[in-house]
Structure formats: structure tokens, C-alpha cells
Short mmCIF file of the N, C-alpha and C atoms (twelve columns), coordinates in Angstrom:
data_MODEL
# 
_entry.id   MODEL 
# 
loop_
_atom_site.group_PDB 
_atom_site.id 
_atom_site.type_symbol 
_atom_site.label_atom_id 
_atom_site.label_alt_id 
_atom_site.label_comp_id 
_atom_site.label_asym_id 
_atom_site.label_seq_id 
_atom_site.Cartn_x 
_atom_site.Cartn_y 
_atom_site.Cartn_z 
_atom_site.pdbx_PDB_model_num 
ATOM 1   N N  . UNK A 1   0.520   -1.554 -0.244  1 
ATOM 2   C CA . UNK A 1   0.335   0.034  0.374   1 
ATOM 3   C C  . UNK A 1   1.429   1.345  -0.142  1 
ATOM 4   N N  . UNK A 2   0.638   2.407  -1.320  1 
ATOM 5   C CA . UNK A 2   1.051   4.102  -0.909  1 
ATOM 6   C C  . UNK A 2   0.611   4.266  -0.030  1 
ATOM 7   N N  . UNK A 3   2.477   4.431  0.647   1 
ATOM 8   C CA . UNK A 3   1.804   6.127  2.025   1 
ATOM 9   C C  . UNK A 3   1.712   7.274  1.218   1 
ATOM 10  N N  . UNK A 4   0.758   7.689  1.786   1 
ATOM 11  C CA . UNK A 4   -0.138  8.825  1.605   1 
ATOM 12  C C  . UNK A 4   0.553   9.578  2.856   1 
ATOM 13  N N  . UNK A 5   0.728   10.861 2.487   1 
ATOM 14  C CA . UNK A 5   1.183   12.366 3.128   1 
ATOM 15  C C  . UNK A 5   0.172   13.041 2.665   1 
ATOM 16  N N  . UNK A 6   -0.231  13.682 3.622   1 
ATOM 17  C CA . UNK A 6   -0.760  15.617 3.939   1 
ATOM 18  C C  . UNK A 6   -0.078  16.423 2.700   1 
ATOM 19  N N  . UNK A 7   -0.531  16.716 2.594   1 
ATOM 20  C CA . UNK A 7   -0.015  17.686 1.054   1 
ATOM 21  C C  . UNK A 7   0.591   17.336 -0.219  1 
ATOM 22  N N  . UNK A 8   0.593   16.166 -0.479  1 
ATOM 23  C CA . UNK A 8   0.805   15.386 -1.799  1 
ATOM 24  C C  . UNK A 8   -0.632  15.616 -2.289  1 
ATOM 25  N N  . UNK A 9   -0.221  15.623 -3.809  1 
ATOM 26  C CA . UNK A 9   -0.170  15.179 -4.667  1 
ATOM 27  C C  . UNK A 9   -0.822  14.432 -6.050  1 
ATOM 28  N N  . UNK A 10  -1.546  14.008 -5.391  1 
ATOM 29  C CA . UNK A 10  -1.032  12.555 -6.516  1 
ATOM 30  C C  . UNK A 10  -2.690  12.599 -7.667  1 
ATOM 31  N N  . UNK A 11  -1.723  11.423 -8.223  1 
ATOM 32  C CA . UNK A 11  -3.684  11.260 -9.571  1 
ATOM 33  C C  . UNK A 11  -3.996  9.869  -8.945  1 
ATOM 34  N N  . UNK A 12  -5.363  10.475 -9.514  1 
ATOM 35  C CA . UNK A 12  -5.858  9.025  -9.245  1 
ATOM 36  C C  . UNK A 12  -6.543  7.914  -10.520 1 
ATOM 37  N N  . UNK A 13  -6.687  7.127  -9.980  1 
ATOM 38  C CA . UNK A 13  -7.081  5.627  -11.231 1 
ATOM 39  C C  . UNK A 13  -8.671  6.030  -11.048 1 
ATOM 40  N N  . UNK A 14  -9.293  5.048  -11.212 1 
ATOM 41  C CA . UNK A 14  -10.743 4.443  -11.127 1 
ATOM 42  C C  . UNK A 14  -11.455 5.201  -11.774 1 
ATOM 43  N N  . UNK A 15  -13.574 5.314  -11.533 1 
ATOM 44  C CA . UNK A 15  -14.090 5.578  -13.087 1 
ATOM 45  C C  . UNK A 15  -14.213 7.348  -12.619 1 
ATOM 46  N N  . UNK A 16  -13.694 7.837  -11.493 1 
ATOM 47  C CA . UNK A 16  -13.182 8.746  -12.176 1 
ATOM 48  C C  . UNK A 16  -11.593 9.997  -12.455 1 
ATOM 49  N N  . UNK A 17  -10.961 9.800  -13.017 1 
ATOM 50  C CA . UNK A 17  -9.922  9.763  -12.172 1 
ATOM 51  C C  . UNK A 17  -9.156  11.113 -12.550 1 
ATOM 52  N N  . UNK A 18  -8.110  12.141 -12.469 1 
ATOM 53  C CA . UNK A 18  -8.241  13.516 -12.198 1 
ATOM 54  C C  . UNK A 18  -7.328  13.309 -10.570 1 
ATOM 55  N N  . UNK A 19  -6.821  14.717 -10.771 1 
ATOM 56  C CA . UNK A 19  -5.406  15.101 -8.654  1 
ATOM 57  C C  . UNK A 19  -6.343  15.474 -7.825  1 
ATOM 58  N N  . UNK A 20  -5.692  15.017 -6.925  1 
ATOM 59  C CA . UNK A 20  -6.712  14.987 -5.435  1 
ATOM 60  C C  . UNK A 20  -4.943  15.368 -4.010  1 
ATOM 61  N N  . UNK A 21  -5.214  16.097 -3.867  1 
ATOM 62  C CA . UNK A 21  -4.475  16.799 -2.670  1 
ATOM 63  C C  . UNK A 21  -4.393  16.097 -1.156  1 
ATOM 64  N N  . UNK A 22  -4.036  15.194 -0.318  1 
ATOM 65  C CA . UNK A 22  -4.307  14.409 0.536   1 
ATOM 66  C C  . UNK A 22  -4.305  15.345 1.659   1 
ATOM 67  N N  . UNK A 23  -5.391  15.735 2.758   1 
ATOM 68  C CA . UNK A 23  -5.196  16.948 3.597   1 
ATOM 69  C C  . UNK A 23  -6.154  16.061 5.195   1 
ATOM 70  N N  . UNK A 24  -5.868  15.043 5.245   1 
ATOM 71  C CA . UNK A 24  -5.805  13.887 6.418   1 
ATOM 72  C C  . UNK A 24  -4.385  14.515 6.927   1 
ATOM 73  N N  . UNK A 25  -4.412  14.225 7.796   1 
ATOM 74  C CA . UNK A 25  -2.826  13.934 8.936   1 
ATOM 75  C C  . UNK A 25  -2.867  12.608 9.142   1 
ATOM 76  N N  . UNK A 26  -0.778  12.950 8.556   1 
ATOM 77  C CA . UNK A 26  -0.527  11.570 8.573   1 
ATOM 78  C C  . UNK A 26  -0.424  10.606 9.621   1 
ATOM 79  N N  . UNK A 27  -0.750  10.223 9.955   1 
ATOM 80  C CA . UNK A 27  -1.260  9.788  11.564  1 
ATOM 81  C C  . UNK A 27  -2.388  8.526  10.941  1 
ATOM 82  N N  . UNK A 28  -3.620  9.161  10.000  1 
ATOM 83  C CA . UNK A 28  -4.512  8.927  10.221  1 
ATOM 84  C C  . UNK A 28  -4.425  8.039  9.075   1 
ATOM 85  N N  . UNK A 29  -3.574  8.943  7.711   1 
ATOM 86  C CA . UNK A 29  -3.746  8.028  6.868   1 
ATOM 87  C C  . UNK A 29  -2.725  7.053  6.420   1 
ATOM 88  N N  . UNK A 30  -1.571  6.795  7.612   1 
ATOM 89  C CA . UNK A 30  -1.273  5.675  7.620   1 
ATOM 90  C C  . UNK A 30  -1.967  4.070  8.171   1 
ATOM 91  N N  . UNK A 31  -2.992  4.628  9.638   1 
ATOM 92  C CA . UNK A 31  -3.974  3.231  9.341   1 
ATOM 93  C C  . UNK A 31  -4.088  2.398  8.930   1 
ATOM 94  N N  . UNK A 32  -3.758  0.891  8.794   1 
ATOM 95  C CA . UNK A 32  -4.107  -0.308 8.118   1 
ATOM 96  C C  . UNK A 32  -5.481  -0.143 7.256   1 
ATOM 97  N N  . UNK A 33  -6.292  -0.271 9.080   1 
ATOM 98  C CA . UNK A 33  -7.238  -0.945 8.329   1 
ATOM 99  C C  . UNK A 33  -9.229  0.202  8.393   1 
ATOM 100 N N  . UNK A 34  -7.934  1.532  8.170   1 
ATOM 101 C CA . UNK A 34  -9.316  2.609  7.020   1 
ATOM 102 C C  . UNK A 34  -8.532  2.915  6.479   1 
ATOM 103 N N  . UNK A 35  -9.724  2.612  5.201   1 
ATOM 104 C CA . UNK A 35  -9.652  2.529  3.915   1 
ATOM 105 C C  . UNK A 35  -9.342  3.845  2.173   1 
ATOM 106 N N  . UNK A 36  -9.560  4.852  3.748   1 
ATOM 107 C CA . UNK A 36  -9.926  6.296  3.341   1 
ATOM 108 C C  . UNK A 36  -8.867  7.448  3.345   1 
ATOM 109 N N  . UNK A 37  -9.030  8.293  2.547   1 
ATOM 110 C CA . UNK A 37  -7.632  9.326  3.134   1 
ATOM 111 C C  . UNK A 37  -9.109  10.830 3.354   1 
ATOM 112 N N  . UNK A 38  -8.871  11.687 3.358   1 
ATOM 113 C CA . UNK A 38  -10.170 12.723 2.871   1 
ATOM 114 C C  . UNK A 38  -9.247  14.062 2.117   1 
ATOM 115 N N  . UNK A 39  -9.640  14.615 0.617   1 
ATOM 116 C CA . UNK A 39  -8.992  14.709 -0.425  1 
ATOM 117 C C  . UNK A 39  -9.596  15.461 -0.656  1 
ATOM 118 N N  . UNK A 40  -8.787  16.301 -1.416  1 
ATOM 119 C CA . UNK A 40  -9.240  17.911 -2.630  1 
ATOM 120 C C  . UNK A 40  -9.263  17.446 -3.520  1 
ATOM 121 N N  . UNK A 41  -10.275 18.052 -4.080  1 
ATOM 122 C CA . UNK A 41  -9.982  17.855 -6.016  1 
ATOM 123 C C  . UNK A 41  -8.542  18.774 -6.656  1 
ATOM 124 N N  . UNK A 42  -8.319  18.261 -7.283  1 
ATOM 125 C CA . UNK A 42  -7.270  19.698 -7.866  1 
ATOM 126 C C  . UNK A 42  -6.990  20.161 -9.326  1 
ATOM 127 N N  . UNK A 43  -7.087  20.522 -10.416 1 
ATOM 128 C CA . UNK A 43  -7.085  20.889 -10.752 1 
ATOM 129 C C  . UNK A 43  -5.903  21.684 -11.546 1 
ATOM 130 N N  . UNK A 44  -5.390  21.548 -13.373 1 
ATOM 131 C CA . UNK A 44  -4.527  22.220 -13.605 1 
ATOM 132 C C  . UNK A 44  -5.043  23.975 -13.401 1 
ATOM 133 N N  . UNK A 45  -3.368  24.705 -13.442 1 
ATOM 134 C CA . UNK A 45  -4.440  26.215 -13.711 1 
ATOM 135 C C  . UNK A 45  -3.744  27.358 -13.072 1 
ATOM 136 N N  . UNK A 46  -4.085  27.850 -12.541 1 
ATOM 137 C CA . UNK A 46  -3.805  29.910 -12.307 1 
ATOM 138 C C  . UNK A 46  -6.063  29.587 -11.119 1 
ATOM 139 N N  . UNK A 47  -5.492  29.903 -9.705  1 
ATOM 140 C CA . UNK A 47  -6.861  30.093 -9.021  1 
ATOM 141 C C  . UNK A 47  -8.067  31.482 -9.557  1 
ATOM 142 N N  . UNK A 48  -8.788  31.259 -9.899  1 
ATOM 143 C CA . UNK A 48  -9.755  32.371 -9.952  1 
ATOM 144 C C  . UNK A 48  -10.563 32.775 -8.609  1 
ATOM 145 N N  . UNK A 49  -11.446 31.913 -7.963  1 
ATOM 146 C CA . UNK A 49  -12.018 31.978 -6.889  1 
ATOM 147 C C  . UNK A 49  -11.684 31.735 -5.898  1 
ATOM 148 N N  . UNK A 50  -10.852 32.309 -5.347  1 
ATOM 149 C CA . UNK A 50  -10.027 33.442 -4.249  1 
ATOM 150 C C  . UNK A 50  -10.449 32.041 -3.074  1 
ATOM 151 N N  . UNK A 51  -11.747 32.613 -2.509  1 
ATOM 152 C CA . UNK A 51  -12.960 31.990 -1.306  1 
ATOM 153 C C  . UNK A 51  -12.439 30.445 -1.638  1 
ATOM 154 N N  . UNK A 52  -12.349 29.771 -3.165  1 
ATOM 155 C CA . UNK A 52  -12.833 28.487 -2.332  1 
ATOM 156 C C  . UNK A 52  -11.963 28.094 -3.546  1 
ATOM 157 N N  . UNK A 53  -10.667 27.769 -3.437  1 
ATOM 158 C CA . UNK A 53  -9.432  27.723 -4.705  1 
ATOM 159 C C  . UNK A 53  -8.289  27.969 -3.594  1 
ATOM 160 N N  . UNK A 54  -7.718  27.458 -3.858  1 
ATOM 161 C CA . UNK A 54  -6.186  27.903 -3.411  1 
ATOM 162 C C  . UNK A 54  -5.331  27.259 -4.377  1 
ATOM 163 N N  . UNK A 55  -3.995  28.840 -4.536  1 
ATOM 164 C CA . UNK A 55  -3.088  27.600 -5.564  1 
ATOM 165 C C  . UNK A 55  -2.303  26.936 -4.755  1 
ATOM 166 N N  . UNK A 56  -2.366  25.621 -4.399  1 
ATOM 167 C CA . UNK A 56  -1.059  25.027 -4.690  1 
ATOM 168 C C  . UNK A 56  -0.048  24.353 -5.080  1 
ATOM 169 N N  . UNK A 57  0.385   24.276 -6.129  1 
ATOM 170 C CA . UNK A 57  1.489   24.778 -6.806  1 
ATOM 171 C C  . UNK A 57  1.483   25.803 -7.795  1 
ATOM 172 N N  . UNK A 58  2.265   26.471 -7.686  1 
ATOM 173 C CA . UNK A 58  2.414   27.988 -8.266  1 
ATOM 174 C C  . UNK A 58  2.358   28.224 -9.940  1 
ATOM 175 N N  . UNK A 59  0.622   28.577 -10.581 1 
ATOM 176 C CA . UNK A 59  0.454   28.159 -12.159 1 
ATOM 177 C C  . UNK A 59  0.536   27.832 -12.862 1 
ATOM 178 N N  . UNK A 60  0.685   25.992 -11.964 1 
ATOM 179 C CA . UNK A 60  -0.191  24.869 -12.871 1 
ATOM 180 C C  . UNK A 60  -1.102  23.976 -11.932 1 
ATOM 181 N N  . UNK A 61  -1.267  23.893 -10.538 1 
ATOM 182 C CA . UNK A 61  -2.520  23.226 -9.874  1 
ATOM 183 C C  . UNK A 61  -3.341  24.273 -8.772  1 
ATOM 184 N N  . UNK A 62  -4.225  24.156 -9.276  1 
ATOM 185 C CA . UNK A 62  -4.942  24.178 -7.450  1 
ATOM 186 C C  . UNK A 62  -5.798  23.140 -7.227  1 
ATOM 187 N N  . UNK A 63  -6.290  23.832 -5.680  1 
ATOM 188 C CA . UNK A 63  -7.122  23.132 -4.803  1 
ATOM 189 C C  . UNK A 63  -8.636  23.691 -5.032  1 
ATOM 190 N N  . UNK A 64  -9.214  23.212 -5.136  1 
ATOM 191 C CA . UNK A 64  -10.967 23.486 -4.554  1 
ATOM 192 C C  . UNK A 64  -11.464 22.753 -3.352  1 
ATOM 193 N N  . UNK A 65  -11.355 24.066 -2.849  1 
ATOM 194 C CA . UNK A 65  -11.370 23.500 -1.104  1 
ATOM 195 C C  . UNK A 65  -13.206 22.944 -1.209  1 
ATOM 196 N N  . UNK A 66  -13.390 23.332 -1.638  1 
ATOM 197 C CA . UNK A 66  -15.348 22.959 -0.947  1 
ATOM 198 C C  . UNK A 66  -15.402 21.580 -2.101  1 
ATOM 199 N N  . UNK A 67  -14.997 21.101 -2.435  1 
ATOM 200 C CA . UNK A 67  -14.578 19.471 -2.658  1 
ATOM 201 C C  . UNK A 67  -14.457 18.284 -2.296  1 
ATOM 202 N N  . UNK A 68  -14.827 18.328 -0.542  1 
ATOM 203 C CA . UNK A 68  -13.588 17.302 0.098   1 
ATOM 204 C C  . UNK A 68  -14.775 16.493 -0.351  1 
ATOM 205 N N  . UNK A 69  -13.544 15.507 0.500   1 
ATOM 206 C CA . UNK A 69  -14.035 13.658 0.109   1 
ATOM 207 C C  . UNK A 69  -13.586 12.349 0.483   1 
ATOM 208 N N  . UNK A 70  -14.726 11.202 0.382   1 
ATOM 209 C CA . UNK A 70  -13.477 10.054 1.206   1 
ATOM 210 C C  . UNK A 70  -12.722 10.017 -0.375  1 
ATOM 211 N N  . UNK A 71  -12.276 9.071  0.447   1 
ATOM 212 C CA . UNK A 71  -11.081 8.438  -1.421  1 
ATOM 213 C C  . UNK A 71  -10.438 7.599  -0.869  1 
ATOM 214 N N  . UNK A 72  -10.708 6.862  -1.559  1 
ATOM 215 C CA . UNK A 72  -9.908  5.098  -1.169  1 
ATOM 216 C C  . UNK A 72  -8.793  5.358  -1.277  1 
ATOM 217 N N  . UNK A 73  -7.625  5.259  -0.480  1 
ATOM 218 C CA . UNK A 73  -6.566  4.456  -1.355  1 
ATOM 219 C C  . UNK A 73  -5.951  4.141  -2.263  1 
ATOM 220 N N  . UNK A 74  -7.004  3.092  -2.513  1 
ATOM 221 C CA . UNK A 74  -6.332  2.440  -3.436  1 
ATOM 222 C C  . UNK A 74  -6.604  3.258  -4.907  1 
ATOM 223 N N  . UNK A 75  -7.184  4.018  -4.820  1 
ATOM 224 C CA . UNK A 75  -7.408  4.834  -5.659  1 
ATOM 225 C C  . UNK A 75  -5.705  5.431  -6.708  1 
ATOM 226 N N  . UNK A 76  -4.961  5.791  -5.638  1 
ATOM 227 C CA . UNK A 76  -4.290  6.632  -4.964  1 
ATOM 228 C C  . UNK A 76  -2.644  6.013  -6.765  1 
ATOM 229 N N  . UNK A 77  -2.997  6.065  -7.707  1 
ATOM 230 C CA . UNK A 77  -1.361  6.074  -8.499  1 
ATOM 231 C C  . UNK A 77  -0.716  6.220  -8.140  1 
ATOM 232 N N  . UNK A 78  -0.323  8.556  -8.806  1 
ATOM 233 C CA . UNK A 78  1.468   8.441  -8.855  1 
ATOM 234 C C  . UNK A 78  1.174   9.633  -8.586  1 
ATOM 235 N N  . UNK A 79  2.761   9.948  -7.585  1 
ATOM 236 C CA . UNK A 79  2.809   11.163 -6.056  1 
ATOM 237 C C  . UNK A 79  2.874   12.391 -7.395  1 
ATOM 238 N N  . UNK A 80  2.235   13.636 -7.603  1 
ATOM 239 C CA . UNK A 80  2.434   14.156 -8.766  1 
ATOM 240 C C  . UNK A 80  3.390   15.385 -8.091  1 
ATOM 241 N N  . UNK A 81  3.022   15.941 -7.442  1 
ATOM 242 C CA . UNK A 81  3.955   16.802 -5.958  1 
ATOM 243 C C  . UNK A 81  4.205   16.599 -4.624  1 
ATOM 244 N N  . UNK A 82  4.423   17.099 -4.285  1 
ATOM 245 C CA . UNK A 82  4.861   17.924 -2.805  1 
ATOM 246 C C  . UNK A 82  5.925   16.906 -1.661  1 
ATOM 247 N N  . UNK A 83  5.748   16.827 -0.350  1 
ATOM 248 C CA . UNK A 83  4.566   18.012 0.030   1 
ATOM 249 C C  . UNK A 83  4.000   18.782 -0.335  1 
ATOM 250 N N  . UNK A 84  3.115   19.678 -0.557  1 
ATOM 251 C CA . UNK A 84  2.845   21.222 -0.960  1 
ATOM 252 C C  . UNK A 84  3.959   21.730 0.064   1 
ATOM 253 N N  . UNK A 85  4.457   23.277 0.925   1 
ATOM 254 C CA . UNK A 85  4.731   24.094 1.129   1 
ATOM 255 C C  . UNK A 85  3.388   24.469 2.485   1 
ATOM 256 N N  . UNK A 86  3.587   24.291 3.694   1 
ATOM 257 C CA . UNK A 86  3.458   24.499 5.082   1 
ATOM 258 C C  . UNK A 86  2.208   25.529 4.655   1 
ATOM 259 N N  . UNK A 87  2.352   26.291 4.213   1 
ATOM 260 C CA . UNK A 87  1.881   27.613 3.946   1 
ATOM 261 C C  . UNK A 87  0.289   27.348 3.028   1 
ATOM 262 N N  . UNK A 88  0.475   26.428 2.118   1 
ATOM 263 C CA . UNK A 88  -0.416  26.011 1.308   1 
ATOM 264 C C  . UNK A 88  -1.721  24.988 2.039   1 
ATOM 265 N N  . UNK A 89  -0.765  24.460 2.690   1 
ATOM 266 C CA . UNK A 89  -1.674  23.331 3.724   1 
ATOM 267 C C  . UNK A 89  -2.251  24.305 4.596   1 
ATOM 268 N N  . UNK A 90  -2.047  25.284 5.224   1 
ATOM 269 C CA . UNK A 90  -2.827  26.653 6.204   1 
ATOM 270 C C  . UNK A 90  -3.788  26.804 5.384   1 
ATOM 271 N N  . UNK A 91  -3.122  27.172 4.171   1 
ATOM 272 C CA . UNK A 91  -4.819  28.478 3.406   1 
ATOM 273 C C  . UNK A 91  -5.373  27.101 3.114   1 
ATOM 274 N N  . UNK A 92  -5.414  25.967 2.780   1 
ATOM 275 C CA . UNK A 92  -6.973  24.861 2.931   1 
ATOM 276 C C  . UNK A 92  -7.312  24.356 3.944   1 
ATOM 277 N N  . UNK A 93  -6.554  24.950 4.815   1 
ATOM 278 C CA . UNK A 93  -7.281  24.503 5.820   1 
ATOM 279 C C  . UNK A 93  -7.929  25.869 6.656   1 
ATOM 280 N N  . UNK A 94  -7.642  26.974 6.343   1 
ATOM 281 C CA . UNK A 94  -8.440  28.009 7.073   1 
ATOM 282 C C  . UNK A 94  -9.323  28.799 6.013   1 
ATOM 283 N N  . UNK A 95  -9.253  28.058 4.223   1 
ATOM 284 C CA . UNK A 95  -10.575 28.658 3.485   1 
ATOM 285 C C  . UNK A 95  -11.705 27.640 3.375   1 
ATOM 286 N N  . UNK A 96  -11.173 26.511 4.061   1 
ATOM 287 C CA . UNK A 96  -12.282 25.321 4.284   1 
ATOM 288 C C  . UNK A 96  -12.763 25.194 5.937   1 
ATOM 289 N N  . UNK A 97  -12.253 25.666 6.747   1 
ATOM 290 C CA . UNK A 97  -12.686 26.451 8.116   1 
ATOM 291 C C  . UNK A 97  -13.889 28.156 8.018   1 
ATOM 292 N N  . UNK A 98  -13.058 28.293 7.062   1 
ATOM 293 C CA . UNK A 98  -14.529 30.092 6.584   1 
ATOM 294 C C  . UNK A 98  -15.919 28.840 6.256   1 
ATOM 295 N N  . UNK A 99  -15.566 27.661 5.995   1 
ATOM 296 C CA . UNK A 99  -16.647 27.768 4.719   1 
ATOM 297 C C  . UNK A 99  -17.722 26.675 5.214   1 
ATOM 298 N N  . UNK A 100 -17.071 26.422 6.481   1 
ATOM 299 C CA . UNK A 100 -18.028 25.210 7.481   1 
ATOM 300 C C  . UNK A 100 -18.068 25.562 8.070   1 
ATOM 301 N N  . UNK A 101 -17.688 27.415 9.206   1 
ATOM 302 C CA . UNK A 101 -18.009 27.689 10.573  1 
ATOM 303 C C  . UNK A 101 -19.507 29.082 10.323  1 
ATOM 304 N N  . UNK A 102 -19.969 28.048 11.762  1 
ATOM 305 C CA . UNK A 102 -20.633 28.585 11.413  1 
ATOM 306 C C  . UNK A 102 -20.724 30.213 12.842  1 
ATOM 307 N N  . UNK A 103 -21.454 30.599 12.488  1 
ATOM 308 C CA . UNK A 103 -22.071 31.962 13.110  1 
ATOM 309 C C  . UNK A 103 -22.928 32.071 14.162  1 
# 
């Protein structure tokens, strides 16, 4: 089984191939009896919506903050980049918090 790390961008196989950035903590990712991690969709290009997306690799990829989901570990194929800079992970977490925060 692949060792998935927080902040890594991977290609995904399966019925809906694409790219994803792992957002769960490494300790959670390494649980052998848990077949999923949480990830966000990653798209090529430059971010346009500053509220719902974060540039994860300058000028190359951005993560869609509102696309958090469970992804089976078995679908992760090839490591594309990462782990990304700590500030990028912090930005992802902060944007997600703003979306989910209740006033």
C-alpha cells in the first residue's frame, strides 16, 4: 500500500480519474484498517475564485476547497507533487474552516 502524506498531490485511477491533494493527518493516513483518506480535487491552472480555491503549485495547480471527500487509498496512483509548502496546507485549512464555520 502507498504511503500517503498530508499535502501530497496524487493522480487518481478508477471511474473518475483526476488529481487530488491529501488533507488528512499522516497518522490517520497510515491507519492500516481504514481504507480512505480525505482529499480535495486538484485542477490544472491558476486559481480564479480566491474563496473556494487555493493555488497549490504556483501557476500549475489549484485545489478546490469545496470538494472535500473520502477517497479510497487504492485509487491513488502516481505522486505528482509534494508535499506542498506548509503555508499552502494552512491556507487550505483556513479556507475550509471559513466555509464550514457557523456564526
